[in-house]
mmCIF file of C-alpha atoms and ligand atoms in Angstrom:
data_model
loop_
_atom_site.group_PDB
_atom_site.id
_atom_site.type_symbol
_atom_site.label_atom_id
_atom_site.label_comp_id
_atom_site.label_asym_id
_atom_site.label_seq_id
_atom_site.Cartn_x
_atom_site.Cartn_y
_atom_site.Cartn_z
ATOM 1 C CA MET A 1 21.934 -11.070 49.209
ATOM 2 C CA SER A 2 22.592 -10.867 52.953
ATOM 3 C CA PHE A 3 24.707 -8.449 54.967
ATOM 4 C CA THR A 4 25.975 -8.617 58.500
ATOM 5 C CA PRO A 5 24.732 -5.510 60.277
ATOM 6 C CA ALA A 6 27.842 -3.722 61.532
ATOM 7 C CA SER A 7 26.261 -0.651 63.025
ATOM 8 C CA ARG A 8 22.600 -1.628 63.491
ATOM 9 C CA GLY A 9 21.344 -2.224 66.976
ATOM 10 C CA GLY A 10 20.569 -5.874 66.225
ATOM 11 C CA ASP A 11 22.619 -9.011 66.695
ATOM 12 C CA PRO A 12 25.652 -8.737 64.358
ATOM 13 C CA ALA A 13 25.545 -12.504 63.862
ATOM 14 C CA VAL A 14 22.124 -12.259 62.205
ATOM 15 C CA PRO A 15 22.514 -11.354 58.526
ATOM 16 C CA LEU A 16 20.351 -8.623 57.023
ATOM 17 C CA THR A 17 18.233 -9.652 54.090
ATOM 18 C CA LYS A 18 18.390 -7.144 51.235
ATOM 19 C CA VAL A 19 15.002 -5.733 50.269
ATOM 20 C CA THR A 20 14.209 -6.249 46.584
ATOM 21 C CA VAL A 21 11.221 -5.424 44.394
ATOM 22 C CA PRO A 22 9.951 -9.049 44.485
ATOM 23 C CA ALA A 23 10.327 -8.918 48.289
ATOM 24 C CA LEU A 24 7.847 -6.017 48.365
ATOM 25 C CA SER A 25 5.228 -8.215 46.674
ATOM 26 C CA GLU A 26 5.956 -10.959 49.170
ATOM 27 C CA MET A 27 5.365 -8.445 51.987
ATOM 28 C CA LYS A 28 1.990 -7.581 50.438
ATOM 29 C CA ARG A 29 1.139 -11.262 50.223
ATOM 30 C CA GLN A 30 2.006 -11.736 53.886
ATOM 31 C CA GLY A 31 0.154 -8.576 54.939
ATOM 32 C CA LYS A 32 3.380 -6.949 56.237
ATOM 33 C CA PRO A 33 3.275 -3.135 55.937
ATOM 34 C CA ILE A 34 6.066 -1.607 53.830
ATOM 35 C CA SER A 35 7.862 1.392 55.361
ATOM 36 C CA ALA A 36 9.398 3.922 52.985
ATOM 37 C CA LEU A 37 11.062 7.334 53.288
ATOM 38 C CA THR A 38 12.876 9.669 50.979
ATOM 39 C CA ALA A 39 16.629 10.203 51.406
ATOM 40 C CA TYR A 40 19.022 12.406 49.495
ATOM 41 C CA ASP A 41 22.458 12.137 51.126
ATOM 42 C CA TYR A 42 24.826 9.680 52.789
ATOM 43 C CA ALA A 43 24.290 10.704 56.427
ATOM 44 C CA THR A 44 20.505 10.573 56.492
ATOM 45 C CA ALA A 45 20.285 7.559 54.166
ATOM 46 C CA ARG A 46 22.483 5.653 56.592
ATOM 47 C CA LEU A 47 20.282 6.583 59.509
ATOM 48 C CA VAL A 48 17.131 5.626 57.650
ATOM 49 C CA ASP A 49 18.590 2.296 56.529
ATOM 50 C CA GLU A 50 19.962 1.483 59.970
ATOM 51 C CA CYS A 51 16.500 2.137 61.434
ATOM 52 C CA GLY A 52 15.108 -0.653 59.256
ATOM 53 C CA ILE A 53 13.040 1.319 56.735
ATOM 54 C CA ASP A 54 12.312 -0.994 53.776
ATOM 55 C CA LEU A 55 12.495 1.399 50.816
ATOM 56 C CA LEU A 56 14.518 4.581 50.295
ATOM 57 C CA LEU A 57 13.356 6.855 47.508
ATOM 58 C CA VAL A 58 15.776 9.427 46.196
ATOM 59 C CA GLY A 59 12.787 11.588 45.421
ATOM 60 C CA ASP A 60 12.742 14.533 43.074
ATOM 61 C CA SER A 61 11.297 16.336 46.112
ATOM 62 C CA LEU A 62 14.987 17.030 46.739
ATOM 63 C CA ALA A 63 14.491 19.931 44.330
ATOM 64 C CA MET A 64 12.359 21.561 47.036
ATOM 65 C CA VAL A 65 13.590 20.304 50.412
ATOM 66 C CA VAL A 66 17.330 20.189 49.636
ATOM 67 C CA LEU A 67 17.866 22.600 46.746
ATOM 68 C CA GLY A 68 15.229 25.197 47.663
ATOM 69 C CA HIS A 69 13.272 25.238 44.393
ATOM 70 C CA GLU A 70 9.588 26.163 44.374
ATOM 71 C CA ASN A 71 8.521 22.822 42.853
ATOM 72 C CA THR A 72 10.123 19.583 41.641
ATOM 73 C CA LEU A 73 10.448 20.534 37.977
ATOM 74 C CA ALA A 74 13.924 22.070 37.925
ATOM 75 C CA VAL A 75 16.018 19.163 39.181
ATOM 76 C CA THR A 76 18.151 17.518 36.484
ATOM 77 C CA VAL A 77 19.180 13.943 35.747
ATOM 78 C CA ASP A 78 22.771 14.758 36.717
ATOM 79 C CA GLU A 79 21.688 16.214 40.070
ATOM 80 C CA MET A 80 19.492 13.180 40.763
ATOM 81 C CA LEU A 81 22.377 10.857 39.848
ATOM 82 C CA HIS A 82 24.697 12.716 42.232
ATOM 83 C CA HIS A 83 22.303 12.243 45.175
ATOM 84 C CA THR A 84 21.405 8.668 44.246
ATOM 85 C CA ARG A 85 25.106 7.733 44.371
ATOM 86 C CA ALA A 86 25.431 9.198 47.862
ATOM 87 C CA VAL A 87 22.382 7.281 49.087
ATOM 88 C CA ARG A 88 23.535 4.067 47.430
ATOM 89 C CA ARG A 89 26.887 4.291 49.244
ATOM 90 C CA ALA A 90 25.048 4.474 52.589
ATOM 91 C CA VAL A 91 22.452 1.750 52.189
ATOM 92 C CA ARG A 92 22.953 -1.925 52.954
ATOM 93 C CA ARG A 93 19.455 -3.318 53.438
ATOM 94 C CA ALA A 94 16.733 -1.082 52.002
ATOM 95 C CA LEU A 95 15.624 -1.018 48.373
ATOM 96 C CA VAL A 96 17.099 2.085 46.692
ATOM 97 C CA VAL A 97 14.700 3.691 44.229
ATOM 98 C CA ALA A 98 15.643 6.692 42.085
ATOM 99 C CA ASP A 99 12.963 9.129 40.993
ATOM 100 C CA MET A 100 13.233 9.994 37.301
ATOM 101 C CA PRO A 101 13.016 13.792 37.137
ATOM 102 C CA PHE A 102 10.692 15.885 34.991
ATOM 103 C CA GLY A 103 11.740 15.808 31.329
ATOM 104 C CA SER A 104 13.847 12.659 31.603
ATOM 105 C CA TYR A 105 11.095 10.320 30.346
ATOM 106 C CA HIS A 106 8.510 12.651 28.829
ATOM 107 C CA GLY A 107 9.868 12.426 25.281
ATOM 108 C CA SER A 108 10.533 9.169 23.489
ATOM 109 C CA THR A 109 10.514 5.786 25.191
ATOM 110 C CA ARG A 110 14.065 5.400 23.916
ATOM 111 C CA ASP A 111 15.212 8.512 25.843
ATOM 112 C CA GLY A 112 13.349 7.359 28.947
ATOM 113 C CA LEU A 113 15.052 3.998 28.760
ATOM 114 C CA ALA A 114 18.487 5.578 28.243
ATOM 115 C CA ASN A 115 18.012 7.819 31.291
ATOM 116 C CA ALA A 116 16.756 4.937 33.445
ATOM 117 C CA VAL A 117 19.813 2.894 32.473
ATOM 118 C CA ARG A 118 21.998 5.746 33.771
ATOM 119 C CA PHE A 119 20.354 5.528 37.209
ATOM 120 C CA VAL A 120 21.095 1.803 37.415
ATOM 121 C CA LYS A 121 24.544 1.838 35.802
ATOM 122 C CA GLU A 122 26.021 5.098 37.084
ATOM 123 C CA ALA A 123 24.302 5.470 40.461
ATOM 124 C CA GLY A 124 23.424 1.945 41.607
ATOM 125 C CA ALA A 125 19.647 2.430 41.731
ATOM 126 C CA GLU A 126 17.733 -0.831 42.136
ATOM 127 C CA ALA A 127 14.505 0.539 40.669
ATOM 128 C CA VAL A 128 13.271 3.779 39.143
ATOM 129 C CA LYS A 129 10.035 5.626 39.820
ATOM 130 C CA ILE A 130 8.069 7.387 37.109
ATOM 131 C CA GLU A 131 4.933 9.491 37.437
ATOM 132 C CA GLY A 132 1.757 8.977 35.434
ATOM 133 C CA PRO A 133 0.170 6.264 33.285
ATOM 134 C CA ARG A 134 3.160 5.592 31.011
ATOM 135 C CA PHE A 135 2.452 1.982 30.192
ATOM 136 C CA GLU A 136 4.719 1.621 27.160
ATOM 137 C CA LEU A 137 7.715 2.988 29.037
ATOM 138 C CA VAL A 138 7.010 0.718 32.022
ATOM 139 C CA ARG A 139 6.869 -2.255 29.637
ATOM 140 C CA GLU A 140 10.162 -1.291 27.980
ATOM 141 C CA LEU A 141 11.963 -0.710 31.279
ATOM 142 C CA THR A 142 10.715 -4.019 32.637
ATOM 143 C CA HIS A 143 11.842 -5.693 29.411
ATOM 144 C CA ALA A 144 15.272 -4.095 29.976
ATOM 145 C CA GLN A 145 15.359 -5.647 33.485
ATOM 146 C CA ILE A 146 14.884 -2.316 35.267
ATOM 147 C CA PRO A 147 12.273 -2.575 38.030
ATOM 148 C CA VAL A 148 9.752 0.263 37.940
ATOM 149 C CA ILE A 149 7.652 1.855 40.663
ATOM 150 C CA GLY A 150 4.646 3.722 39.256
ATOM 151 C CA HIS A 151 3.207 6.896 40.778
ATOM 152 C CA LEU A 152 -0.431 7.940 40.326
ATOM 153 C CA GLY A 153 -2.912 10.422 41.780
ATOM 154 C CA LEU A 154 -1.341 13.725 42.759
ATOM 155 C CA THR A 155 1.792 13.625 40.622
ATOM 156 C CA PRO A 156 3.876 16.705 41.524
ATOM 157 C CA GLN A 157 5.555 16.883 38.095
ATOM 158 C CA SER A 158 2.062 17.698 36.697
ATOM 159 C CA VAL A 159 1.641 20.690 39.026
ATOM 160 C CA HIS A 160 0.953 23.130 36.176
ATOM 161 C CA ARG A 161 -1.572 20.844 34.450
ATOM 162 C CA MET A 162 -3.349 20.143 37.751
ATOM 163 C CA GLY A 163 -3.372 23.865 38.631
ATOM 164 C CA GLY A 164 -1.669 23.265 41.986
ATOM 165 C CA TYR A 165 -1.243 20.426 44.444
ATOM 166 C CA ARG A 166 -4.849 19.196 44.671
ATOM 167 C CA VAL A 167 -6.376 15.954 45.912
ATOM 168 C CA GLN A 168 -7.102 13.838 42.824
ATOM 169 C CA ALA A 169 -9.780 11.243 41.915
ATOM 170 C CA ARG A 170 -12.791 12.919 43.530
ATOM 171 C CA THR A 171 -15.377 12.231 40.829
ATOM 172 C CA ALA A 172 -16.647 8.775 39.803
ATOM 173 C CA ASP A 173 -15.037 9.104 36.349
ATOM 174 C CA GLU A 174 -11.691 10.086 37.839
ATOM 175 C CA VAL A 175 -11.865 7.200 40.309
ATOM 176 C CA ARG A 176 -12.498 4.713 37.497
ATOM 177 C CA GLU A 177 -9.694 6.173 35.398
ATOM 178 C CA LEU A 178 -7.219 5.993 38.278
ATOM 179 C CA ARG A 179 -8.157 2.405 39.100
ATOM 180 C CA ASP A 180 -7.774 1.396 35.428
ATOM 181 C CA ASP A 181 -4.407 3.150 35.237
ATOM 182 C CA ALA A 182 -3.146 1.386 38.358
ATOM 183 C CA LEU A 183 -4.199 -2.014 37.029
ATOM 184 C CA ALA A 184 -2.645 -1.274 33.630
ATOM 185 C CA LEU A 185 0.631 -0.176 35.278
ATOM 186 C CA ALA A 186 0.778 -3.469 37.177
ATOM 187 C CA ARG A 187 0.033 -5.379 33.952
ATOM 188 C CA ALA A 188 2.822 -3.448 32.195
ATOM 189 C CA GLY A 189 5.255 -4.686 34.852
ATOM 190 C CA ALA A 190 5.355 -2.056 37.627
ATOM 191 C CA GLY A 191 6.621 -3.666 40.835
ATOM 192 C CA ALA A 192 4.666 -1.289 43.086
ATOM 193 C CA VAL A 193 2.594 1.855 42.712
ATOM 194 C CA VAL A 194 2.839 5.022 44.797
ATOM 195 C CA LEU A 195 -0.613 6.533 45.366
ATOM 196 C CA GLU A 196 -0.413 10.194 46.334
ATOM 197 C CA GLY A 197 -3.093 12.681 47.382
ATOM 198 C CA ILE A 198 -6.232 10.634 46.775
ATOM 199 C CA PRO A 199 -9.259 9.794 48.964
ATOM 200 C CA ARG A 200 -8.734 6.943 51.387
ATOM 201 C CA GLU A 201 -11.606 4.927 49.895
ATOM 202 C CA VAL A 202 -10.071 5.024 46.410
ATOM 203 C CA ALA A 203 -6.649 3.930 47.689
ATOM 204 C CA ALA A 204 -8.255 1.098 49.674
ATOM 205 C CA THR A 205 -10.106 -0.228 46.606
ATOM 206 C CA ILE A 206 -7.046 -0.046 44.363
ATOM 207 C CA THR A 207 -4.919 -1.712 47.057
ATOM 208 C CA SER A 208 -7.337 -4.615 47.324
ATOM 209 C CA GLU A 209 -7.458 -5.106 43.542
ATOM 210 C CA LEU A 210 -3.805 -4.624 42.616
ATOM 211 C CA PRO A 211 -1.502 -7.667 42.494
ATOM 212 C CA VAL A 212 1.489 -5.481 43.460
ATOM 213 C CA PRO A 213 1.898 -3.286 46.550
ATOM 214 C CA THR A 214 0.576 0.244 46.821
ATOM 215 C CA ILE A 215 2.631 2.757 48.782
ATOM 216 C CA GLY A 216 0.584 5.689 49.988
ATOM 217 C CA ILE A 217 1.355 9.305 50.721
ATOM 218 C CA GLY A 218 -1.748 11.286 51.577
ATOM 219 C CA ALA A 219 -3.794 8.236 50.548
ATOM 220 C CA GLY A 220 -4.950 6.900 53.927
ATOM 221 C CA PRO A 221 -3.944 3.925 56.031
ATOM 222 C CA ASP A 222 -5.188 1.067 53.831
ATOM 223 C CA CYS A 223 -2.278 1.029 51.370
ATOM 224 C CA ASP A 224 0.274 -1.788 51.564
ATOM 225 C CA GLY A 225 2.934 0.693 52.643
ATOM 226 C CA GLN A 226 3.485 4.340 53.513
ATOM 227 C CA ILE A 227 6.063 6.879 52.374
ATOM 228 C CA LEU A 228 6.858 10.351 53.698
ATOM 229 C CA VAL A 229 9.405 12.974 52.762
ATOM 230 C CA PHE A 230 12.225 12.675 55.315
ATOM 231 C CA HIS A 231 12.385 16.425 55.904
ATOM 232 C CA ASP A 232 8.637 16.526 56.690
ATOM 233 C CA LEU A 233 9.015 13.696 59.218
ATOM 234 C CA VAL A 234 11.636 15.547 61.264
ATOM 235 C CA ASN A 235 10.529 19.168 60.725
ATOM 236 C CA LEU A 236 13.255 20.326 58.363
ATOM 237 C CA THR A 237 10.870 21.920 55.885
ATOM 238 C CA TYR A 238 10.083 25.585 56.134
ATOM 239 C CA ALA A 239 6.506 25.484 54.851
ATOM 240 C CA PRO A 240 3.333 24.541 56.748
ATOM 241 C CA PRO A 241 2.945 20.759 56.453
ATOM 242 C CA ALA A 242 0.273 19.100 54.332
ATOM 243 C CA LYS A 243 -2.649 17.425 56.154
ATOM 244 C CA PHE A 244 -1.149 13.938 55.754
ATOM 245 C CA VAL A 245 2.240 14.805 57.304
ATOM 246 C CA ARG A 246 2.922 13.670 60.838
ATOM 247 C CA ARG A 247 5.995 15.206 62.470
ATOM 248 C CA TYR A 248 7.772 12.463 64.393
ATOM 249 C CA GLY A 249 10.599 14.655 65.596
ATOM 250 C CA ASP A 250 11.902 18.197 65.606
ATOM 251 C CA ALA A 251 15.373 18.069 64.090
ATOM 252 C CA ALA A 252 15.183 21.804 63.363
ATOM 253 C CA ALA A 253 14.837 22.575 67.093
ATOM 254 C CA ALA A 254 17.653 20.166 68.034
ATOM 255 C CA MET A 255 19.946 21.573 65.338
ATOM 256 C CA ARG A 256 19.167 25.201 66.183
ATOM 257 C CA ALA A 257 19.977 24.548 69.851
ATOM 258 C CA ALA A 258 23.299 22.922 68.930
ATOM 259 C CA ILE A 259 24.259 25.680 66.476
ATOM 260 C CA GLU A 260 23.393 28.487 68.910
ATOM 261 C CA HIS A 261 25.312 26.779 71.725
ATOM 262 C CA TYR A 262 28.366 26.470 69.454
ATOM 263 C CA ARG A 263 28.165 30.124 68.403
ATOM 264 C CA GLU A 264 27.942 31.264 72.030
ATOM 265 C CA ASP A 265 30.906 29.079 73.008
ATOM 266 C CA VAL A 266 33.006 30.521 70.184
ATOM 267 C CA GLU A 267 31.999 34.069 71.119
ATOM 268 C CA HIS A 268 32.922 33.439 74.788
ATOM 269 C CA ARG A 269 36.140 31.573 73.894
ATOM 270 C CA ALA A 270 34.689 28.456 75.539
ATOM 271 C CA PHE A 271 35.419 26.353 72.440
ATOM 272 C CA PRO A 272 37.794 24.679 71.862
ATOM 273 C CA SER A 273 39.098 23.672 75.296
ATOM 274 C CA ASP A 274 42.678 22.688 76.065
ATOM 275 C CA GLU A 275 41.596 18.997 75.884
ATOM 276 C CA GLU A 276 40.291 19.608 72.364
ATOM 277 C CA SER A 277 43.665 21.083 71.263
ATOM 278 C CA TYR A 278 46.813 19.393 69.918
ATOM 279 C CA HIS A 279 50.007 19.880 71.922
ATOM 280 C CA LEU A 280 53.670 19.856 71.019
ATOM 281 C CA PRO A 281 55.509 16.643 71.940
ATOM 282 C CA VAL A 282 57.631 17.056 75.095
ATOM 283 C CA PRO A 283 61.004 16.641 73.240
ATOM 284 C CA THR A 284 60.034 19.402 70.832
ATOM 285 C CA ARG A 285 59.092 21.696 73.683
ATOM 286 C CA ARG A 286 62.509 21.021 75.262
ATOM 287 C CA ILE A 287 64.315 21.825 72.015
ATOM 288 C CA LEU A 288 62.343 25.013 71.597
ATOM 289 C CA ARG A 289 62.911 26.035 75.241
ATOM 290 C CA ALA A 290 66.662 25.348 75.042
ATOM 291 C CA GLY A 291 66.889 27.150 71.713
ATOM 292 C CA SER A 292 65.175 30.243 72.953
ATOM 293 C CA ALA A 293 67.474 30.342 75.954
ATOM 294 C CA GLU A 294 70.554 30.264 73.651
ATOM 295 C CA ASP A 295 69.200 32.376 70.880
ATOM 296 C CA GLU A 296 66.825 35.273 71.258
ATOM 297 C CA ASP A 297 65.757 34.862 67.615
ATOM 298 C CA ALA A 298 62.930 32.307 68.014
ATOM 299 C CA ASP A 299 62.349 32.193 64.222
ATOM 300 C CA ALA A 300 65.760 30.632 63.719
ATOM 301 C CA VAL A 301 64.921 27.867 66.200
ATOM 302 C CA VAL A 302 61.443 26.966 64.877
ATOM 303 C CA ASN A 303 62.840 25.213 61.843
ATOM 304 C CA ARG A 304 60.269 22.622 60.857
ATOM 305 C CA ASP A 305 62.865 20.378 59.203
ATOM 306 C CA ALA A 306 64.549 19.975 62.564
ATOM 307 C CA LEU A 307 61.354 18.982 64.418
ATOM 308 C CA PRO A 308 60.334 15.331 64.930
ATOM 309 C CA ASP A 309 57.608 13.864 62.720
ATOM 310 C CA TRP A 310 54.218 14.908 64.177
ATOM 311 C CA GLY A 311 52.189 12.450 62.147
ATOM 312 C CA GLU A 312 48.908 13.365 60.480
ATOM 313 C CA ALA A 313 47.755 15.619 63.289
ATOM 314 C CA GLY A 314 50.769 17.839 62.951
ATOM 315 C CA LYS A 315 50.317 18.646 59.275
ATOM 316 C CA ASP A 316 49.349 22.142 58.193
HETATM 317 O O1 LIG B 1 9.776 12.895 45.306
HETATM 318 C C1 LIG B 1 9.155 12.435 46.256
HETATM 319 O O2 LIG B 1 9.471 12.723 47.403
HETATM 320 C C2 LIG B 1 8.028 11.562 45.970
HETATM 321 C C3 LIG B 1 7.114 11.053 47.031
HETATM 322 C C4 LIG B 1 6.393 9.838 46.687
HETATM 323 C C5 LIG B 1 7.380 11.156 48.405
HETATM 324 O O3 LIG B 1 7.820 11.249 44.847
#
């Protein structure tokens, strides 16, 4: 599917090619790095898509960076659907992936499948992401024509089992287990695998052995792609960043400056200006002026039914 880029900087005559899960594998084959970011709302998803990022993940990290929870566990399927819809409405080119939240696929495969179908049917997700080595579920989702992105290593939904957010796969046994899990996920049908919080060497080996792309976060530079949480990228998180986060901008500073400037302007009556105000049409002013000359009771003159139509701007 191709789109003409209306608002992107590029040539509007050149159609955009929609990113799909098979396209990610093609990028791996061609050695083209895959760029990915999280997004949770229309405004930022549009920015991210217009900047040419290949994959947008509506991550369950929204529980923390948008909703203010301590970890990702509290966010519900309905909340994730709500945000996925907003992102879907904004995106024209990137692949939209919805993160299945904690509890939505941890029971029966049947429940996992039913919840994944909701993300595709009700929110327009083009793939779902699930954490952990859940091979049977990946097989069933693939069989149901729902592309799946796996997620191994530091899986935040396992925070209590892991005893915190710790780098995973540090012993030889753990490295072997992770590598086997990644290969089994690919065999079960996963279209890509997110590798989070693991040593660079482990991610590099898995990337070279896996037939599908790896997308790293805290997994070094040798993965087929990289993903970061949008709020980390632009300094909109309120906690010290993890080692792997690089801040590419300071949206918090820019927003604070704008907000403080606005507050000062309001306090000094410098906003809004006369140019930023609506004005009565000249005929109405004449009527009101004539009326007040004839009749001291201004209330009797300002009869809205007698005034000309002001259009949208004149409505209460
Ligand atoms: O929820 C999330 O943000 C993730 C990451 C891979 C970034 O799962």
